[in-house]
Amino acid sequence: MNSLVGKIRTDGAIGTDGRMGSARQDVLTGGIMVIAILLFIGTGGQAMSGIVNRLAGYGGGQSSLLNTTLILNIALILFAWRRYRDLNAEISDRTAAEERAQTLAATDPLTGLLNRRSISEEGAKLITAAMRRGKSVTFFMLDLDHFKNVNDVHGHAIGDMVLKETAKRLEQILPASTLMSRLGGDEFVCAFAFDPGNPDLVNRLAEKLVAALAQPIVSDRIHITISTSMGLARIEPGADTVEAMMRRADIAMYDAKKRGRNRFCWFDASMERELRARNNIEAGIREGIPLGHFMPFYEQQVELATGRLKGFEMLARWESPTHGMISPEIFIPIAEECGLITDLSFYLIRQAMEDAKLWDPSLTLSVNISPTQLKDPWLAQKIVKLLVETGFPADRLEIEITESSLFDNLSLAQSIIGSLKNQGIQIALDDFGTGYSSLAHLRALPFDRIKVDRSFVSSMLTSKDSAAIVAAIARLGESLGMPVTAEGIEDEDIERKLIELGCAKGQGWYFGRPMSNAQTRALLLDRNLYPGLPGEEGNALHMEANVTPLSKAV
C-alpha cells in the first residue's frame, strides 16, 4: 500500500511540492495572460483604428510592427488560455489520484471496510463525539469460526467471497453510522454509539448479527455454513480508548469461543484475570521444563483378584517455586493450547523410564499420550528412541490413548499404533465409554487393554446407568479377549463389585494416592520389588536419572 501511494506521489507530483509547483505555474500562466490582454488593449485599439481608416480611404495603411504585435498578443492569449485549461485538468487528475491513494490507505481492498489503522483513528473520533453528547460506545470483535477450513477445502477465492459476504451482512444489520473494519484474516471489528439507558439495543443487534452470519452462503452450487464468535465491550472508567476497548472485546471474543462458538459474550473483569492467570501458567511451563520443575508421580495398578501390584501409571505433577503444587487439570490443557505438551510429555516420560527401569521386572509403566501428540507421524519413532536411550524394556511399557484423540485421523493412529505394537509395546484404550464410536475403534485398532473411565467406576454403586455401563464394558472385554482396567476405585465395595464383573486390574485412591519417585521407591523396597542397580554405580545412575535435563529429551 505504501509503495503504491509513494509511486503515485513520485509520478504525479502529488503532495506539498506538487501543489506548490502547480501554484507557481498557475501564477505564471495568469501573469502571461494579463500582460497579453493589456498589450492587446494597448495595441489592438491602434491597429483596429488603422484598419478602419484604411477601409474608409483615409491614411496610408497600418504599421507592420503594429500588426505583428497584434498577432503576437492574440497568440499569447490563446496559449495562456489553453495552458490554463490544461492546468485545471491536471489539477483535477491529481486531486482524484490523491483521493484514490487516501482511500487505498484507509480501507481494506477486499471488503471495502476500514483497515486497522483507520479504525483506530475514526474510533477515537467516535468516542470523543459520543462522550460529548452523553452517549456510550460499544465495540464488537468478530472472528469467523473454523474459517481456515473454508480456505483449505474450497480455496482462497471462495474464502475471499465469504469475507465479502460477511462484510455485506454487517452493513445490512448494523446502524448506518457504525464504523466497520476488517483487521485482517477473518477478524472484524465494529463500533457505534448508543444511548446508555438502552443497552438492550446492543444485545438485540448482537443476537441478530450472530444469527445472520450463521446463515448458509450459497454460490455456484457451493454451500458453506460458518458461524462467528463475538466479543462485546463498552466504554467504562479506565477503558475509554480504542486500544482498551478492542483489547477487552478481543478477550470476550475468545471467551465466546471457549463457550462453544456461534455466540457473543460481554467483557467481564474476571475474563481478564483469568487471561493473566493463564499467561502466567504458560510462562511458568516454558520456564519450568528446562529447570526441572515438573516430575512424574506414580499411581498403583493392582491385580484385583489377588491384590498384587502389577505396575504404575505415570501422572504429571508441577511443583512451581511461586505457586507450589499445581494440578495437571490446570496446566495440561494450557500446555496443549500453547504447543508445549510434546516437550513436557517426553521430558516426563524420559524421567519415568529412568525411574521404572530400576523397579522389579514384573512391574509395568503406563504413560498417557495426548491427542496433539497422536497427530505426529514420527511419534512411534520418538518413543522407540527414548526406549533405546534409557534402556527401558519395550514389553514393560504401556501407552494409553484416549478414544477422543482417534477422531481426527484414524489412519494415522493405525500407523502409529501398529509401529508401537511391532516393538512389543502394549496399547490401552483409555477413558473407554466417553467417546462416540468405541466399538468401531476396537475393531480397527489392535488394543491390548480397555480402561473404564473413572466417572463410571466411582459412581457405579449410586447410579444404575454407570453400573450398567461398567458391566457392559466388562462383558465386552471378556468377549474380545481384552483385559479391563478400572480407574477411580475409591472403596472396598467398588473393588468387590469389579471383581464380580471380572475386571482384571484396578487403580484409584483405595490403593493409595499418586506418589513421587522417592515414595514409590520406598514402597517397592518394603515389598522387595526394587532391585535397583548393583553397587554405588547404580545409585549414582539413579540419582542422575532424576535430574535429566531437557536438552536430552526428544
XYZ file of C-alpha atoms in Angstrom:
554
model
C 0.000 0.000 0.000
C 2.740 2.449 0.950
C 4.675 1.649 -2.194
C 1.574 2.353 -4.282
C 0.998 5.715 -2.615
C 4.667 6.563 -2.957
C 4.577 5.699 -6.656
C 1.608 7.979 -7.254
C 3.347 10.837 -5.427
C 6.538 10.450 -7.483
C 4.952 10.077 -10.916
C 2.170 12.615 -10.482
C 3.950 15.185 -8.305
C 1.250 14.823 -5.656
C 1.833 16.359 -2.265
C 3.123 19.643 -0.945
C 5.847 20.057 -3.587
C 3.417 19.184 -6.357
C 0.807 21.651 -5.145
C 3.424 24.427 -4.804
C 4.680 23.702 -8.321
C 1.152 23.861 -9.688
C 0.551 27.151 -7.875
C 3.699 28.676 -9.390
C 2.640 27.533 -12.845
C -0.844 28.992 -12.301
C 0.650 32.385 -11.318
C 2.999 32.369 -14.305
C 0.254 31.439 -16.734
C -2.091 34.041 -15.275
C 0.596 36.705 -15.490
C 1.241 35.925 -19.123
C -2.458 36.153 -19.881
C -2.841 39.526 -18.084
C 0.145 41.027 -19.893
C -1.122 39.712 -23.223
C -4.555 41.205 -22.633
C -3.092 44.614 -21.637
C -0.875 44.612 -24.703
C -3.838 43.650 -26.815
C -5.850 46.534 -25.409
C -2.980 48.969 -25.924
C -2.007 47.933 -29.445
C -5.263 46.478 -30.594
C -7.004 49.848 -30.481
C -4.430 51.459 -32.679
C -4.368 48.525 -35.064
C -8.142 48.449 -35.391
C -8.210 52.239 -35.941
C -5.711 51.889 -38.784
C -7.733 49.112 -40.341
C -10.921 51.217 -40.209
C -9.188 54.273 -41.729
C -7.761 52.178 -44.484
C -11.147 50.713 -45.347
C -12.637 54.257 -45.357
C -9.939 55.584 -47.672
C -8.147 57.645 -45.076
C -4.500 57.336 -44.327
C -1.768 55.304 -45.873
C -2.228 51.969 -44.126
C -1.216 50.201 -40.933
C 2.272 49.741 -39.487
C 3.690 46.220 -39.951
C 5.147 46.330 -36.443
C 1.754 47.078 -35.062
C 0.230 44.167 -36.979
C 2.889 41.794 -35.746
C 2.323 42.927 -32.173
C -1.398 42.336 -32.510
C -0.883 38.815 -33.835
C 1.552 38.002 -31.023
C -0.915 39.308 -28.421
C -3.664 37.106 -29.816
C -1.318 34.087 -29.828
C -0.272 34.737 -26.250
C -3.889 34.983 -25.145
C -4.731 31.677 -26.869
C -1.626 29.985 -25.419
C -2.343 31.236 -21.926
C -5.983 30.140 -22.092
C -5.057 26.666 -23.335
C -2.361 26.310 -20.692
C -4.795 27.439 -18.013
C -7.318 24.827 -19.169
C -4.650 22.070 -19.203
C -3.514 23.023 -15.714
C -7.071 22.792 -14.399
C -7.424 19.320 -15.920
C -4.070 18.266 -14.446
C -5.062 19.537 -11.011
C -8.365 17.629 -11.227
C -6.491 14.435 -12.144
C -4.032 14.934 -9.301
C -6.819 15.593 -6.815
C -8.608 12.400 -7.893
C -5.350 10.430 -7.605
C -4.794 11.819 -4.111
C -8.293 10.789 -3.099
C -7.734 7.286 -4.521
C -4.446 6.988 -2.631
C -6.089 8.106 0.600
C -8.910 5.621 0.065
C -6.436 2.791 -0.551
C -4.506 3.739 2.580
C -7.640 3.843 4.732
C -9.667 0.830 3.578
C -9.399 -2.916 3.208
C -9.119 -3.613 -0.546
C -11.107 -6.854 -0.366
C -14.181 -5.800 1.594
C -14.098 -2.026 1.297
C -14.310 -1.669 5.085
C -11.881 0.387 7.126
C -8.484 -1.139 7.842
C -6.746 -1.476 11.199
C -5.124 1.979 11.125
C -8.320 3.740 10.141
C -10.479 2.129 12.811
C -8.063 3.443 15.432
C -8.281 6.980 14.093
C -12.020 7.011 13.386
C -12.800 5.128 16.589
C -11.079 7.811 18.665
C -13.199 10.473 16.942
C -16.349 8.400 17.568
C -15.590 8.032 21.289
C -14.857 11.740 21.690
C -18.050 12.779 19.909
C -20.182 10.236 21.791
C -18.903 11.273 25.215
C -19.538 14.925 24.351
C -23.185 14.051 23.590
C -23.641 11.859 26.661
C -23.639 8.647 24.606
C -21.793 5.391 25.137
C -19.840 3.383 22.566
C -19.700 -0.378 22.080
C -17.136 -2.382 20.152
C -17.951 -5.729 18.506
C -14.973 -8.015 17.851
C -15.874 -10.837 15.460
C -13.915 -13.905 14.406
C -15.334 -16.423 11.940
C -15.368 -19.954 13.373
C -13.236 -22.537 11.546
C -12.640 -20.165 8.616
C -9.350 -21.934 7.846
C -11.367 -24.988 6.803
C -13.079 -22.896 4.109
C -9.734 -21.957 2.565
C -8.383 -25.495 2.917
C -11.418 -27.209 1.395
C -12.701 -24.677 -1.159
C -9.693 -22.471 -1.876
C -8.833 -18.855 -1.153
C -11.130 -17.465 -3.848
C -14.142 -18.903 -2.033
C -12.655 -17.720 1.243
C -12.495 -14.174 -0.144
C -16.105 -14.489 -1.228
C -17.096 -15.486 2.319
C -15.258 -12.468 3.739
C -17.018 -10.103 1.332
C -20.380 -11.657 2.176
C -19.608 -11.208 5.871
C -18.899 -7.524 5.304
C -22.153 -7.201 3.352
C -24.170 -8.725 6.198
C -22.507 -6.445 8.711
C -23.546 -3.420 6.659
C -27.116 -4.730 6.333
C -27.691 -5.260 10.063
C -25.709 -2.637 11.953
C -26.702 1.064 12.069
C -25.617 3.216 9.129
C -23.285 5.272 11.356
C -21.366 2.161 12.502
C -17.613 2.055 11.974
C -16.763 -1.296 10.400
C -13.284 -2.648 9.870
C -11.557 -5.798 8.768
C -8.464 -6.145 10.931
C -7.012 -8.937 8.821
C -7.714 -12.582 8.074
C -11.227 -13.396 9.249
C -11.311 -10.863 12.106
C -13.647 -7.857 12.037
C -14.397 -5.036 14.464
C -17.415 -2.714 14.534
C -18.124 0.292 16.737
C -21.147 2.546 17.172
C -22.613 4.963 19.681
C -25.768 4.129 21.630
C -27.929 5.509 24.410
C -26.525 4.143 27.725
C -30.104 3.985 29.013
C -30.999 1.461 26.308
C -28.342 -1.298 26.461
C -30.841 -3.893 25.194
C -30.420 -2.419 21.716
C -26.831 -3.655 21.645
C -27.841 -7.156 22.748
C -30.547 -7.329 20.080
C -28.114 -6.256 17.375
C -25.531 -8.788 18.584
C -28.093 -11.609 18.557
C -29.288 -10.608 15.097
C -25.740 -10.442 13.796
C -24.760 -13.861 15.160
C -27.905 -15.373 13.611
C -27.311 -13.675 10.252
C -23.689 -14.788 9.969
C -24.734 -18.379 10.719
C -26.943 -18.440 7.619
C -25.526 -20.533 4.748
C -23.635 -18.864 1.927
C -24.590 -20.339 -1.445
C -22.670 -19.553 -4.630
C -22.147 -21.594 -7.793
C -23.588 -24.698 -6.145
C -21.206 -24.289 -3.190
C -22.995 -24.397 0.139
C -20.912 -23.005 3.016
C -22.106 -22.700 6.590
C -19.967 -20.841 9.089
C -20.612 -19.071 12.365
C -18.997 -16.321 14.368
C -17.699 -15.830 17.883
C -18.191 -12.268 19.027
C -16.918 -10.261 21.974
C -18.562 -7.038 23.170
C -17.107 -4.196 25.223
C -18.364 -0.731 26.105
C -16.887 2.486 27.451
C -16.180 2.223 31.152
C -13.989 4.154 33.610
C -10.409 3.257 32.789
C -11.366 1.830 29.406
C -12.295 4.747 27.171
C -9.705 4.393 24.395
C -9.880 2.442 21.171
C -6.970 0.220 22.246
C -8.568 -0.642 25.593
C -11.984 -1.296 24.033
C -10.603 -3.524 21.296
C -8.489 -5.467 23.781
C -11.495 -6.089 26.028
C -13.708 -7.068 23.099
C -10.969 -9.447 21.915
C -10.784 -11.101 25.354
C -14.576 -11.521 25.363
C -14.467 -12.962 21.848
C -12.075 -15.722 22.905
C -14.325 -16.438 25.869
C -17.198 -16.900 23.393
C -15.048 -19.426 21.525
C -14.336 -21.325 24.732
C -18.065 -21.438 25.484
C -18.799 -23.254 22.233
C -18.615 -20.618 19.440
C -21.567 -19.215 17.456
C -22.408 -16.768 20.248
C -21.483 -13.425 21.772
C -20.118 -12.548 25.206
C -19.777 -9.254 27.024
C -16.405 -8.466 28.534
C -16.143 -9.105 32.260
C -13.240 -8.244 34.530
C -12.970 -11.903 35.563
C -12.045 -12.756 31.949
C -9.010 -10.505 32.158
C -7.947 -12.015 35.487
C -8.328 -15.484 34.012
C -6.275 -14.475 30.986
C -3.486 -13.135 33.190
C -3.503 -16.339 35.238
C -3.414 -18.417 32.072
C -0.484 -16.406 30.684
C 1.356 -16.835 33.983
C 0.815 -20.603 33.772
C 2.119 -20.677 30.196
C 5.200 -18.659 31.162
C 5.753 -20.981 34.119
C 5.576 -24.059 31.879
C 8.101 -22.614 29.434
C 10.458 -21.781 32.276
C 9.774 -24.867 34.367
C 10.512 -27.625 31.843
C 14.238 -26.885 31.425
C 14.579 -26.068 35.137
C 13.153 -29.428 36.219
C 10.043 -28.130 37.977
C 7.948 -30.960 36.505
C 8.157 -34.506 37.798
C 6.424 -37.851 37.292
C 4.193 -39.235 40.026
C 3.064 -42.852 40.054
C -0.362 -44.387 40.740
C -0.529 -48.086 41.618
C -2.196 -50.566 39.281
C -3.319 -53.677 41.175
C -4.478 -57.114 40.054
C -7.964 -57.162 41.569
C -8.284 -60.918 42.031
C -5.039 -61.284 44.029
C -4.231 -57.779 45.253
C -0.759 -57.999 43.708
C 0.926 -54.820 42.482
C 1.285 -55.058 38.690
C 2.652 -51.650 37.769
C 2.141 -47.900 37.861
C 0.567 -45.220 35.727
C 2.703 -42.111 35.367
C 0.957 -38.838 36.206
C 2.410 -35.355 35.590
C 2.977 -33.046 38.544
C 4.271 -29.491 38.665
C 5.915 -28.014 41.736
C 6.084 -24.290 40.970
C 8.582 -22.246 43.029
C 5.995 -19.453 43.366
C 2.632 -21.264 43.445
C 3.520 -24.656 44.934
C 1.996 -27.882 43.574
C -0.255 -27.180 40.572
C -2.874 -29.669 39.403
C -2.417 -31.246 35.945
C -6.047 -30.376 35.244
C -4.847 -26.760 35.131
C -1.532 -26.916 33.298
C -2.052 -29.822 30.863
C -4.796 -28.056 28.797
C -2.682 -24.899 28.660
C 0.377 -26.886 27.574
C -1.708 -28.379 24.772
C -3.015 -24.962 23.696
C 0.390 -23.306 23.530
C 2.175 -26.234 21.851
C 4.339 -27.272 24.821
C 2.692 -30.619 25.502
C 5.174 -32.595 23.378
C 8.250 -31.209 25.154
C 6.615 -31.665 28.540
C 5.377 -35.180 27.806
C 8.666 -36.552 26.513
C 10.598 -34.937 29.339
C 8.378 -36.686 31.901
C 8.338 -39.996 30.014
C 12.127 -39.999 29.912
C 12.312 -39.460 33.683
C 9.683 -42.160 34.253
C 11.610 -44.676 32.153
C 14.799 -43.933 34.069
C 12.898 -44.463 37.335
C 10.976 -47.552 36.224
C 13.936 -49.488 34.843
C 15.124 -49.848 38.456
C 11.846 -51.498 39.511
C 11.235 -55.232 39.601
C 10.999 -56.569 36.015
C 7.445 -57.751 36.681
C 6.180 -54.176 37.025
C 4.897 -52.178 34.053
C 4.873 -48.457 33.344
C 1.795 -46.848 31.768
C 2.056 -43.384 30.165
C -0.574 -41.219 28.501
C -0.234 -39.754 25.033
C -2.134 -36.519 24.341
C -4.355 -36.075 21.266
C -1.885 -33.491 19.960
C 0.978 -35.989 20.041
C -1.074 -38.568 18.173
C -1.075 -36.212 15.168
C 2.707 -36.551 14.892
C 3.644 -39.139 12.219
C 7.025 -39.646 13.971
C 5.550 -40.352 17.387
C 6.356 -44.086 17.348
C 9.979 -43.448 16.336
C 10.385 -40.858 19.118
C 9.086 -43.282 21.736
C 11.372 -46.052 20.481
C 14.277 -43.593 20.623
C 13.500 -42.971 24.292
C 13.435 -46.705 24.972
C 16.853 -47.121 23.370
C 18.410 -44.157 25.158
C 17.085 -45.088 28.605
C 17.445 -48.857 28.233
C 13.849 -49.438 29.358
C 12.338 -52.724 28.045
C 9.608 -52.185 25.442
C 7.484 -55.062 26.806
C 7.153 -53.273 30.156
C 5.758 -50.090 28.578
C 2.037 -49.488 28.077
C 0.865 -46.496 26.020
C -2.586 -45.172 26.912
C -4.528 -43.427 24.152
C -7.850 -41.682 24.791
C -10.680 -42.517 22.461
C -11.354 -38.860 21.647
C -7.843 -38.498 20.197
C -8.670 -41.016 17.447
C -11.331 -38.915 15.724
C -9.159 -36.571 13.675
C -7.041 -39.075 11.751
C -7.831 -42.738 12.295
C -5.478 -43.924 9.538
C -2.510 -42.120 11.131
C -3.451 -43.559 14.522
C -3.483 -47.046 12.979
C 0.021 -46.498 11.576
C 1.406 -45.221 14.893
C -0.197 -47.958 16.977
C 0.960 -50.593 14.517
C 4.555 -49.356 14.743
C 4.449 -49.363 18.548
C 2.963 -52.865 18.652
C 5.737 -54.126 16.384
C 8.228 -53.034 19.050
C 6.424 -55.079 21.722
C 4.768 -52.074 23.403
C 1.303 -52.611 24.888
C -1.545 -50.279 23.855
C -4.515 -49.430 26.071
C -7.700 -47.586 25.070
C -8.162 -45.042 27.866
C -11.404 -43.411 29.102
C -13.458 -46.052 27.324
C -17.145 -45.237 27.117
C -16.769 -41.474 26.854
C -16.353 -41.411 23.049
C -18.782 -41.812 20.181
C -17.544 -44.812 18.216
C -15.846 -47.111 20.706
C -16.768 -50.395 19.012
C -15.511 -49.179 15.653
C -12.184 -48.261 17.204
C -11.885 -51.617 18.929
C -12.332 -53.321 15.565
C -9.954 -51.029 13.670
C -7.088 -50.828 16.167
C -5.142 -53.634 17.910
C -5.614 -52.633 21.534
C -4.322 -54.865 24.320
C -6.436 -53.460 27.131
C -9.550 -51.384 27.851
C -9.595 -48.823 30.649
C -13.000 -47.877 32.042
C -13.330 -44.155 32.700
C -13.253 -43.194 36.384
C -16.515 -41.254 36.102
C -18.419 -44.531 35.623
C -16.476 -46.533 38.216
C -16.677 -44.012 41.056
C -20.473 -43.692 40.674
C -21.382 -47.287 39.848
C -22.802 -48.014 43.328
C -25.081 -44.958 43.289
C -26.007 -44.780 39.613
C -27.769 -47.608 37.786
C -26.645 -46.172 34.451
C -22.973 -46.155 35.486
C -23.260 -49.697 36.869
C -24.824 -50.904 33.607
C -22.086 -49.266 31.534
C -19.280 -50.801 33.619
C -20.929 -54.228 33.424
C -21.350 -53.930 29.648
C -17.701 -52.942 29.189
C -16.548 -55.844 31.342
C -18.577 -58.305 29.219
C -17.305 -56.686 26.019
C -13.692 -57.008 27.162
C -14.246 -60.656 28.037
C -15.794 -61.437 24.659
C -12.980 -59.674 22.778
C -10.245 -61.191 24.918
C -9.137 -57.767 26.183
C -8.412 -57.371 29.906
C -10.262 -54.475 31.546
C -8.673 -51.963 33.947
C -10.992 -49.884 36.116
C -9.942 -46.383 37.171
C -11.263 -44.409 40.111
C -11.673 -47.196 42.705
C -12.338 -45.409 45.987
C -13.536 -48.087 48.421
C -13.752 -51.805 49.070
C -17.355 -52.139 47.881
C -16.454 -50.877 44.424
C -13.472 -53.222 44.318
C -15.656 -56.187 45.264
C -18.198 -55.343 42.568
C -15.498 -55.030 39.921
C -14.064 -58.421 40.900
C -17.524 -59.911 40.443
C -17.702 -58.377 36.959
C -14.332 -59.909 36.042
C -12.232 -56.740 35.736
C -8.542 -57.674 35.665
C -6.823 -54.608 37.128
C -7.786 -51.534 39.068
C -6.346 -48.264 40.268
C -7.564 -45.436 42.472
C -7.220 -43.837 45.861
C -8.386 -47.005 47.559
C -4.949 -48.437 46.791
C -3.074 -45.247 47.606
C -2.562 -41.700 46.369
C -0.146 -40.973 43.495
C 3.423 -40.957 44.800
C 6.689 -39.256 43.967
C 9.657 -41.302 42.808
C 11.123 -41.362 46.329
C 7.832 -42.553 47.835
C 7.448 -45.168 45.107
C 10.969 -46.437 45.725
C 10.262 -46.728 49.456
C 7.086 -48.720 48.761
C 8.884 -51.085 46.406
C 11.796 -51.571 48.799
C 9.315 -52.514 51.501
C 7.804 -55.143 49.174
C 11.157 -56.410 47.859
C 10.279 -55.111 44.379
C 13.165 -52.698 43.968
C 16.360 -54.481 42.957
C 17.778 -51.237 41.518
C 21.254 -51.467 40.005
C 24.150 -53.148 41.797
C 26.585 -51.078 43.861
C 27.258 -47.379 44.088
C 27.327 -47.039 40.305
C 23.665 -47.966 40.215
C 22.774 -45.446 42.923
C 24.657 -42.684 41.112
C 22.869 -43.523 37.857
C 19.568 -43.475 39.666
C 20.218 -40.040 41.124
C 21.252 -38.745 37.694
C 18.048 -40.067 36.163
C 16.001 -37.801 38.415
C 17.654 -34.649 37.090
C 17.704 -35.404 33.368
C 17.930 -32.016 31.582
C 15.505 -31.084 28.814
C 18.331 -30.975 26.312
C 18.417 -34.790 26.412
C 14.678 -35.107 25.846
C 13.169 -35.889 22.470
